[in-house]
Amino acid sequence: MNTTRSGSLTASGAATTGGLTHAQDHGHDQGHQTVPSDLTLRVKALESLLVEKGLVDRAALDALIDTYEHKVGPRNGARVIARAWVDPAYKQRLLTNATAAIAELGYSGMQGEHMVVVENTPKLHNLVVCTLCSCYPWPVLGLPPVWYKSSPYRSRAVIDPRGVLCEFGLELPKDVEVRVWDSTAELRYLVLPERPTGSEEALEALVTRDAMIGVAKIAPPGEGSRA
């Protein structure tokens, strides 16, 4: 297994480890909680003070965070993916120079300055993680989910990628290679899933955040999908 942060971390099989205890925001929460960091506690204290003084509305703040985490960000990435699926020339630009191709659709800036897109195929499945912290492509995916930042996901995605994928409900055939990409502050990855059938608009609606991270596949039209 190649474990350099400059490239992919390839796993041909699953190692035996304990169950993944990260807190997932879409039905995989196993009750494990970690003690908040000093920074988290300071942020919560500041938020409480601002709310108490009437300077911030807590409901509005929650709605704003939800928008960036589940709507605005992932929908940007979905537009990028759908465009690549229907436009071969754009797909080639995306795989060759992802940062520039993504900027063509108006998505760029902080946390997305240097992007790489990796493509899933019938024999290759890509999974993205950040083993040192939680580097994440905000312009196309919004805010990172809680489980992406958790220590169990960051460690086990490298040690036991197939086991992690199974806990997300994704069991891949043994002949499919799982390749793990380790994001850094300088380089962030986005997965181009395999294409289902449909028009660009219909395809865009099928793309999920989890599929662009690599912990899920795209559900065929009519079967529904998760975040």
PDB file of C-alpha atoms in Angstrom:
ATOM      1  CA  MET A   1       0.000   0.000   0.000  1.00  0.00           C
ATOM      2  CA  ASN A   2       1.333   3.374  -1.012  1.00  0.00           C
ATOM      3  CA  THR A   3       0.861   5.770   1.888  1.00  0.00           C
ATOM      4  CA  THR A   4       2.467   8.937   0.553  1.00  0.00           C
ATOM      5  CA  ARG A   5       0.257  12.018   0.863  1.00  0.00           C
ATOM      6  CA  SER A   6       1.233  13.160  -2.634  1.00  0.00           C
ATOM      7  CA  GLY A   7      -0.604  10.304  -4.315  1.00  0.00           C
ATOM      8  CA  SER A   8      -3.274   7.692  -3.827  1.00  0.00           C
ATOM      9  CA  LEU A   9      -3.359   5.105  -1.084  1.00  0.00           C
ATOM     10  CA  THR A  10      -4.240   1.859  -2.861  1.00  0.00           C
ATOM     11  CA  ALA A  11      -5.872  -1.040  -1.038  1.00  0.00           C
ATOM     12  CA  SER A  12      -6.566  -4.316  -2.816  1.00  0.00           C
ATOM     13  CA  GLY A  13      -8.200  -5.926   0.215  1.00  0.00           C
ATOM     14  CA  ALA A  14      -9.659  -5.139   3.614  1.00  0.00           C
ATOM     15  CA  ALA A  15      -7.688  -5.249   6.844  1.00  0.00           C
ATOM     16  CA  THR A  16      -9.376  -6.505  10.010  1.00  0.00           C
ATOM     17  CA  THR A  17     -10.201  -3.659  12.376  1.00  0.00           C
ATOM     18  CA  GLY A  18     -12.893  -2.704  14.820  1.00  0.00           C
ATOM     19  CA  GLY A  19     -16.190  -1.122  13.829  1.00  0.00           C
ATOM     20  CA  LEU A  20     -16.199   2.407  12.575  1.00  0.00           C
ATOM     21  CA  THR A  21     -17.345   4.632  15.435  1.00  0.00           C
ATOM     22  CA  HIS A  22     -17.445   7.976  13.700  1.00  0.00           C
ATOM     23  CA  ALA A  23     -20.544  10.126  14.028  1.00  0.00           C
ATOM     24  CA  GLN A  24     -22.242  10.158  10.642  1.00  0.00           C
ATOM     25  CA  ASP A  25     -24.956  12.609   9.740  1.00  0.00           C
ATOM     26  CA  HIS A  26     -27.078  10.294   7.626  1.00  0.00           C
ATOM     27  CA  GLY A  27     -28.099   7.356   9.759  1.00  0.00           C
ATOM     28  CA  HIS A  28     -24.780   5.770  10.714  1.00  0.00           C
ATOM     29  CA  ASP A  29     -24.377   7.358  14.157  1.00  0.00           C
ATOM     30  CA  GLN A  30     -23.367   4.654  16.614  1.00  0.00           C
ATOM     31  CA  GLY A  31     -23.566   6.844  19.694  1.00  0.00           C
ATOM     32  CA  HIS A  32     -19.863   7.614  19.911  1.00  0.00           C
ATOM     33  CA  GLN A  33     -19.043  11.144  20.988  1.00  0.00           C
ATOM     34  CA  THR A  34     -15.700  12.831  21.459  1.00  0.00           C
ATOM     35  CA  VAL A  35     -14.879  15.605  23.888  1.00  0.00           C
ATOM     36  CA  PRO A  36     -15.106  18.969  22.061  1.00  0.00           C
ATOM     37  CA  SER A  37     -11.796  20.684  21.420  1.00  0.00           C
ATOM     38  CA  ASP A  38     -10.888  23.972  23.103  1.00  0.00           C
ATOM     39  CA  LEU A  39     -11.557  25.752  19.802  1.00  0.00           C
ATOM     40  CA  THR A  40     -15.018  24.170  19.528  1.00  0.00           C
ATOM     41  CA  LEU A  41     -15.852  25.189  23.074  1.00  0.00           C
ATOM     42  CA  ARG A  42     -14.712  28.780  22.422  1.00  0.00           C
ATOM     43  CA  VAL A  43     -16.816  28.927  19.254  1.00  0.00           C
ATOM     44  CA  LYS A  44     -19.872  27.655  21.128  1.00  0.00           C
ATOM     45  CA  ALA A  45     -19.292  30.155  23.926  1.00  0.00           C
ATOM     46  CA  LEU A  46     -18.982  33.005  21.422  1.00  0.00           C
ATOM     47  CA  GLU A  47     -22.117  31.857  19.617  1.00  0.00           C
ATOM     48  CA  SER A  48     -24.064  31.698  22.876  1.00  0.00           C
ATOM     49  CA  LEU A  49     -22.906  35.207  23.804  1.00  0.00           C
ATOM     50  CA  LEU A  50     -23.916  36.645  20.420  1.00  0.00           C
ATOM     51  CA  VAL A  51     -27.309  34.954  20.628  1.00  0.00           C
ATOM     52  CA  GLU A  52     -27.824  36.203  24.191  1.00  0.00           C
ATOM     53  CA  LYS A  53     -27.110  39.785  23.115  1.00  0.00           C
ATOM     54  CA  GLY A  54     -29.508  39.458  20.196  1.00  0.00           C
ATOM     55  CA  LEU A  55     -26.786  39.919  17.579  1.00  0.00           C
ATOM     56  CA  VAL A  56     -27.240  36.455  16.033  1.00  0.00           C
ATOM     57  CA  ASP A  57     -30.364  34.391  15.534  1.00  0.00           C
ATOM     58  CA  ARG A  58     -29.565  30.747  16.300  1.00  0.00           C
ATOM     59  CA  ALA A  59     -32.179  29.399  13.882  1.00  0.00           C
ATOM     60  CA  ALA A  60     -30.830  31.577  11.082  1.00  0.00           C
ATOM     61  CA  LEU A  61     -27.293  30.418  11.848  1.00  0.00           C
ATOM     62  CA  ASP A  62     -28.350  26.764  11.781  1.00  0.00           C
ATOM     63  CA  ALA A  63     -30.151  27.328   8.479  1.00  0.00           C
ATOM     64  CA  LEU A  64     -27.055  28.978   7.002  1.00  0.00           C
ATOM     65  CA  ILE A  65     -24.813  26.082   8.031  1.00  0.00           C
ATOM     66  CA  ASP A  66     -27.324  23.558   6.693  1.00  0.00           C
ATOM     67  CA  THR A  67     -27.443  25.393   3.378  1.00  0.00           C
ATOM     68  CA  TYR A  68     -23.682  25.263   2.910  1.00  0.00           C
ATOM     69  CA  GLU A  69     -23.388  21.683   4.135  1.00  0.00           C
ATOM     70  CA  HIS A  70     -26.283  20.077   2.272  1.00  0.00           C
ATOM     71  CA  LYS A  71     -27.508  22.374  -0.501  1.00  0.00           C
ATOM     72  CA  VAL A  72     -25.294  25.060  -1.997  1.00  0.00           C
ATOM     73  CA  GLY A  73     -21.969  23.242  -1.878  1.00  0.00           C
ATOM     74  CA  PRO A  74     -22.940  19.732  -3.026  1.00  0.00           C
ATOM     75  CA  ARG A  75     -25.209  21.141  -5.741  1.00  0.00           C
ATOM     76  CA  ASN A  76     -22.206  22.988  -7.171  1.00  0.00           C
ATOM     77  CA  GLY A  77     -20.290  19.744  -7.359  1.00  0.00           C
ATOM     78  CA  ALA A  78     -23.303  18.015  -8.878  1.00  0.00           C
ATOM     79  CA  ARG A  79     -23.322  20.547 -11.729  1.00  0.00           C
ATOM     80  CA  VAL A  80     -19.656  19.869 -12.381  1.00  0.00           C
ATOM     81  CA  ILE A  81     -20.176  16.102 -12.439  1.00  0.00           C
ATOM     82  CA  ALA A  82     -23.282  16.242 -14.651  1.00  0.00           C
ATOM     83  CA  ARG A  83     -21.538  18.519 -17.131  1.00  0.00           C
ATOM     84  CA  ALA A  84     -18.599  16.100 -17.336  1.00  0.00           C
ATOM     85  CA  TRP A  85     -20.971  13.211 -17.975  1.00  0.00           C
ATOM     86  CA  VAL A  86     -22.668  14.866 -20.971  1.00  0.00           C
ATOM     87  CA  ASP A  87     -19.756  16.878 -22.410  1.00  0.00           C
ATOM     88  CA  PRO A  88     -16.699  14.747 -23.312  1.00  0.00           C
ATOM     89  CA  ALA A  89     -14.527  17.804 -23.980  1.00  0.00           C
ATOM     90  CA  TYR A  90     -15.364  19.267 -20.567  1.00  0.00           C
ATOM     91  CA  LYS A  91     -14.720  15.892 -18.917  1.00  0.00           C
ATOM     92  CA  GLN A  92     -11.275  15.777 -20.474  1.00  0.00           C
ATOM     93  CA  ARG A  93     -10.506  19.289 -19.208  1.00  0.00           C
ATOM     94  CA  LEU A  94     -11.810  18.329 -15.777  1.00  0.00           C
ATOM     95  CA  LEU A  95      -9.551  15.275 -15.543  1.00  0.00           C
ATOM     96  CA  THR A  96      -6.567  17.190 -16.951  1.00  0.00           C
ATOM     97  CA  ASN A  97      -6.891  20.470 -15.017  1.00  0.00           C
ATOM     98  CA  ALA A  98      -9.731  20.222 -12.521  1.00  0.00           C
ATOM     99  CA  THR A  99      -9.165  23.627 -10.941  1.00  0.00           C
ATOM    100  CA  ALA A 100      -9.554  25.469 -14.239  1.00  0.00           C
ATOM    101  CA  ALA A 101     -12.457  23.309 -15.446  1.00  0.00           C
ATOM    102  CA  ILE A 102     -14.391  23.785 -12.202  1.00  0.00           C
ATOM    103  CA  ALA A 103     -13.738  27.544 -12.385  1.00  0.00           C
ATOM    104  CA  GLU A 104     -15.397  27.546 -15.841  1.00  0.00           C
ATOM    105  CA  LEU A 105     -18.689  26.950 -14.044  1.00  0.00           C
ATOM    106  CA  GLY A 106     -17.970  29.701 -11.528  1.00  0.00           C
ATOM    107  CA  TYR A 107     -16.778  27.600  -8.606  1.00  0.00           C
ATOM    108  CA  SER A 108     -13.411  28.549  -7.164  1.00  0.00           C
ATOM    109  CA  GLY A 109     -11.804  30.241  -4.198  1.00  0.00           C
ATOM    110  CA  MET A 110     -10.664  29.347  -0.705  1.00  0.00           C
ATOM    111  CA  GLN A 111     -10.401  25.609   0.035  1.00  0.00           C
ATOM    112  CA  GLY A 112     -10.639  24.858  -3.679  1.00  0.00           C
ATOM    113  CA  GLU A 113      -7.576  26.517  -5.166  1.00  0.00           C
ATOM    114  CA  HIS A 114      -5.937  23.248  -6.242  1.00  0.00           C
ATOM    115  CA  MET A 115      -8.303  20.466  -7.280  1.00  0.00           C
ATOM    116  CA  VAL A 116      -7.878  16.999  -8.768  1.00  0.00           C
ATOM    117  CA  VAL A 117     -10.784  14.912 -10.089  1.00  0.00           C
ATOM    118  CA  VAL A 118     -10.481  11.113 -10.063  1.00  0.00           C
ATOM    119  CA  GLU A 119     -12.825   8.953 -12.115  1.00  0.00           C
ATOM    120  CA  ASN A 120     -14.642   5.807 -11.010  1.00  0.00           C
ATOM    121  CA  THR A 121     -14.886   2.947 -13.488  1.00  0.00           C
ATOM    122  CA  PRO A 122     -16.469  -0.527 -13.344  1.00  0.00           C
ATOM    123  CA  LYS A 123     -13.116  -1.861 -12.056  1.00  0.00           C
ATOM    124  CA  LEU A 124     -11.909   1.109  -9.979  1.00  0.00           C
ATOM    125  CA  HIS A 125     -13.567   2.909  -7.070  1.00  0.00           C
ATOM    126  CA  ASN A 126     -12.041   6.059  -5.563  1.00  0.00           C
ATOM    127  CA  LEU A 127     -12.400   7.191  -1.953  1.00  0.00           C
ATOM    128  CA  VAL A 128     -11.320  10.574  -0.551  1.00  0.00           C
ATOM    129  CA  VAL A 129     -10.046  11.230   2.949  1.00  0.00           C
ATOM    130  CA  CYS A 130      -7.798  13.694   4.758  1.00  0.00           C
ATOM    131  CA  THR A 131      -5.678  11.751   7.214  1.00  0.00           C
ATOM    132  CA  LEU A 132      -4.074  14.732   8.972  1.00  0.00           C
ATOM    133  CA  CYS A 133      -7.078  17.004   9.467  1.00  0.00           C
ATOM    134  CA  SER A 134     -10.198  17.575   7.347  1.00  0.00           C
ATOM    135  CA  CYS A 135      -9.125  19.256   4.101  1.00  0.00           C
ATOM    136  CA  TYR A 136     -12.198  19.406   1.889  1.00  0.00           C
ATOM    137  CA  PRO A 137     -13.195  21.167  -1.367  1.00  0.00           C
ATOM    138  CA  TRP A 138     -15.642  23.756  -0.040  1.00  0.00           C
ATOM    139  CA  PRO A 139     -16.501  25.463  -3.371  1.00  0.00           C
ATOM    140  CA  VAL A 140     -17.956  22.242  -4.799  1.00  0.00           C
ATOM    141  CA  LEU A 141     -19.034  20.306  -1.684  1.00  0.00           C
ATOM    142  CA  GLY A 142     -19.815  22.951   0.929  1.00  0.00           C
ATOM    143  CA  LEU A 143     -18.897  22.253   4.547  1.00  0.00           C
ATOM    144  CA  PRO A 144     -17.481  18.816   5.416  1.00  0.00           C
ATOM    145  CA  PRO A 145     -19.823  16.401   7.222  1.00  0.00           C
ATOM    146  CA  VAL A 146     -19.043  15.494  10.828  1.00  0.00           C
ATOM    147  CA  TRP A 147     -17.999  11.939   9.983  1.00  0.00           C
ATOM    148  CA  TYR A 148     -15.444  13.142   7.402  1.00  0.00           C
ATOM    149  CA  LYS A 149     -13.602  15.052  10.147  1.00  0.00           C
ATOM    150  CA  SER A 150     -13.700  12.210  12.683  1.00  0.00           C
ATOM    151  CA  SER A 151     -10.535  10.325  13.643  1.00  0.00           C
ATOM    152  CA  PRO A 152     -12.054   6.871  13.000  1.00  0.00           C
ATOM    153  CA  TYR A 153     -12.931   7.740   9.390  1.00  0.00           C
ATOM    154  CA  ARG A 154      -9.581   9.420   8.750  1.00  0.00           C
ATOM    155  CA  SER A 155      -7.637   6.389   9.978  1.00  0.00           C
ATOM    156  CA  ARG A 156      -9.824   3.506   8.867  1.00  0.00           C
ATOM    157  CA  ALA A 157     -10.444   4.859   5.364  1.00  0.00           C
ATOM    158  CA  VAL A 158      -6.776   4.092   4.739  1.00  0.00           C
ATOM    159  CA  ILE A 159      -6.430   0.888   6.792  1.00  0.00           C
ATOM    160  CA  ASP A 160      -9.757  -0.727   5.929  1.00  0.00           C
ATOM    161  CA  PRO A 161     -11.429   1.131   3.038  1.00  0.00           C
ATOM    162  CA  ARG A 162     -13.697  -1.756   2.089  1.00  0.00           C
ATOM    163  CA  GLY A 163     -14.886  -2.105   5.662  1.00  0.00           C
ATOM    164  CA  VAL A 164     -15.637   1.620   5.841  1.00  0.00           C
ATOM    165  CA  LEU A 165     -17.547   1.490   2.560  1.00  0.00           C
ATOM    166  CA  CYS A 166     -19.602  -1.457   3.825  1.00  0.00           C
ATOM    167  CA  GLU A 167     -20.605   0.571   6.872  1.00  0.00           C
ATOM    168  CA  PHE A 168     -21.884   3.243   4.498  1.00  0.00           C
ATOM    169  CA  GLY A 169     -23.922   0.546   2.765  1.00  0.00           C
ATOM    170  CA  LEU A 170     -21.595   0.161  -0.218  1.00  0.00           C
ATOM    171  CA  GLU A 171     -20.247  -3.359  -0.794  1.00  0.00           C
ATOM    172  CA  LEU A 172     -18.034  -3.589  -3.858  1.00  0.00           C
ATOM    173  CA  PRO A 173     -17.169  -6.762  -5.795  1.00  0.00           C
ATOM    174  CA  LYS A 174     -13.772  -8.208  -4.902  1.00  0.00           C
ATOM    175  CA  ASP A 175     -12.431  -7.558  -8.393  1.00  0.00           C
ATOM    176  CA  VAL A 176     -12.989  -3.806  -8.018  1.00  0.00           C
ATOM    177  CA  GLU A 177      -9.870  -1.948  -6.888  1.00  0.00           C
ATOM    178  CA  VAL A 178     -10.360   0.599  -4.106  1.00  0.00           C
ATOM    179  CA  ARG A 179      -8.024   3.559  -4.375  1.00  0.00           C
ATOM    180  CA  VAL A 180      -7.837   6.042  -1.481  1.00  0.00           C
ATOM    181  CA  TRP A 181      -6.805   9.644  -2.113  1.00  0.00           C
ATOM    182  CA  ASP A 182      -5.391  11.689   0.765  1.00  0.00           C
ATOM    183  CA  SER A 183      -6.288  15.367   0.541  1.00  0.00           C
ATOM    184  CA  THR A 184      -3.978  18.068   1.851  1.00  0.00           C
ATOM    185  CA  ALA A 185      -4.134  21.811   2.367  1.00  0.00           C
ATOM    186  CA  GLU A 186      -2.461  22.168  -1.030  1.00  0.00           C
ATOM    187  CA  LEU A 187      -4.468  19.571  -2.974  1.00  0.00           C
ATOM    188  CA  ARG A 188      -8.088  18.447  -2.703  1.00  0.00           C
ATOM    189  CA  TYR A 189      -9.859  15.637  -4.516  1.00  0.00           C
ATOM    190  CA  LEU A 190     -13.309  15.156  -6.035  1.00  0.00           C
ATOM    191  CA  VAL A 191     -14.663  11.819  -7.281  1.00  0.00           C
ATOM    192  CA  LEU A 192     -16.291  11.593 -10.713  1.00  0.00           C
ATOM    193  CA  PRO A 193     -18.762   8.713 -10.225  1.00  0.00           C
ATOM    194  CA  GLU A 194     -19.842   6.299 -12.928  1.00  0.00           C
ATOM    195  CA  ARG A 195     -22.572   7.777 -15.079  1.00  0.00           C
ATOM    196  CA  PRO A 196     -26.174   6.528 -14.952  1.00  0.00           C
ATOM    197  CA  THR A 197     -28.600   7.246 -17.787  1.00  0.00           C
ATOM    198  CA  GLY A 198     -30.428  10.537 -18.217  1.00  0.00           C
ATOM    199  CA  SER A 199     -30.209  14.128 -19.427  1.00  0.00           C
ATOM    200  CA  GLU A 200     -27.839  16.658 -17.850  1.00  0.00           C
ATOM    201  CA  GLU A 201     -30.588  18.152 -15.682  1.00  0.00           C
ATOM    202  CA  ALA A 202     -31.807  14.732 -14.555  1.00  0.00           C
ATOM    203  CA  LEU A 203     -28.266  13.532 -13.898  1.00  0.00           C
ATOM    204  CA  GLU A 204     -27.468  16.582 -11.784  1.00  0.00           C
ATOM    205  CA  ALA A 205     -30.334  15.708  -9.451  1.00  0.00           C
ATOM    206  CA  LEU A 206     -28.882  12.228  -8.902  1.00  0.00           C
ATOM    207  CA  VAL A 207     -25.414  13.333  -7.815  1.00  0.00           C
ATOM    208  CA  THR A 208     -24.855  13.277  -4.049  1.00  0.00           C
ATOM    209  CA  ARG A 209     -22.169  14.631  -1.761  1.00  0.00           C
ATOM    210  CA  ASP A 210     -21.317  11.116  -0.563  1.00  0.00           C
ATOM    211  CA  ALA A 211     -20.813   9.899  -4.138  1.00  0.00           C
ATOM    212  CA  MET A 212     -18.395  12.773  -4.798  1.00  0.00           C
ATOM    213  CA  ILE A 213     -16.406  11.772  -1.695  1.00  0.00           C
ATOM    214  CA  GLY A 214     -16.574   8.126  -2.697  1.00  0.00           C
ATOM    215  CA  VAL A 215     -18.492   6.552   0.193  1.00  0.00           C
ATOM    216  CA  ALA A 216     -21.525   5.932  -2.040  1.00  0.00           C
ATOM    217  CA  LYS A 217     -22.434   5.250  -5.652  1.00  0.00           C
ATOM    218  CA  ILE A 218     -25.049   7.027  -7.741  1.00  0.00           C
ATOM    219  CA  ALA A 219     -28.474   5.427  -7.388  1.00  0.00           C
ATOM    220  CA  PRO A 220     -30.154   4.708 -10.737  1.00  0.00           C
ATOM    221  CA  PRO A 221     -33.093   6.997 -11.640  1.00  0.00           C
ATOM    222  CA  GLY A 222     -36.181   6.161  -9.644  1.00  0.00           C
ATOM    223  CA  GLU A 223     -34.396   4.460  -6.756  1.00  0.00           C
ATOM    224  CA  GLY A 224     -33.729   7.604  -4.720  1.00  0.00           C
ATOM    225  CA  SER A 225     -30.441   8.575  -3.089  1.00  0.00           C
ATOM    226  CA  ARG A 226     -28.818   9.774   0.114  1.00  0.00           C
ATOM    227  CA  ALA A 227     -26.855  12.933   0.833  1.00  0.00           C
TER     228      ALA A 227
END
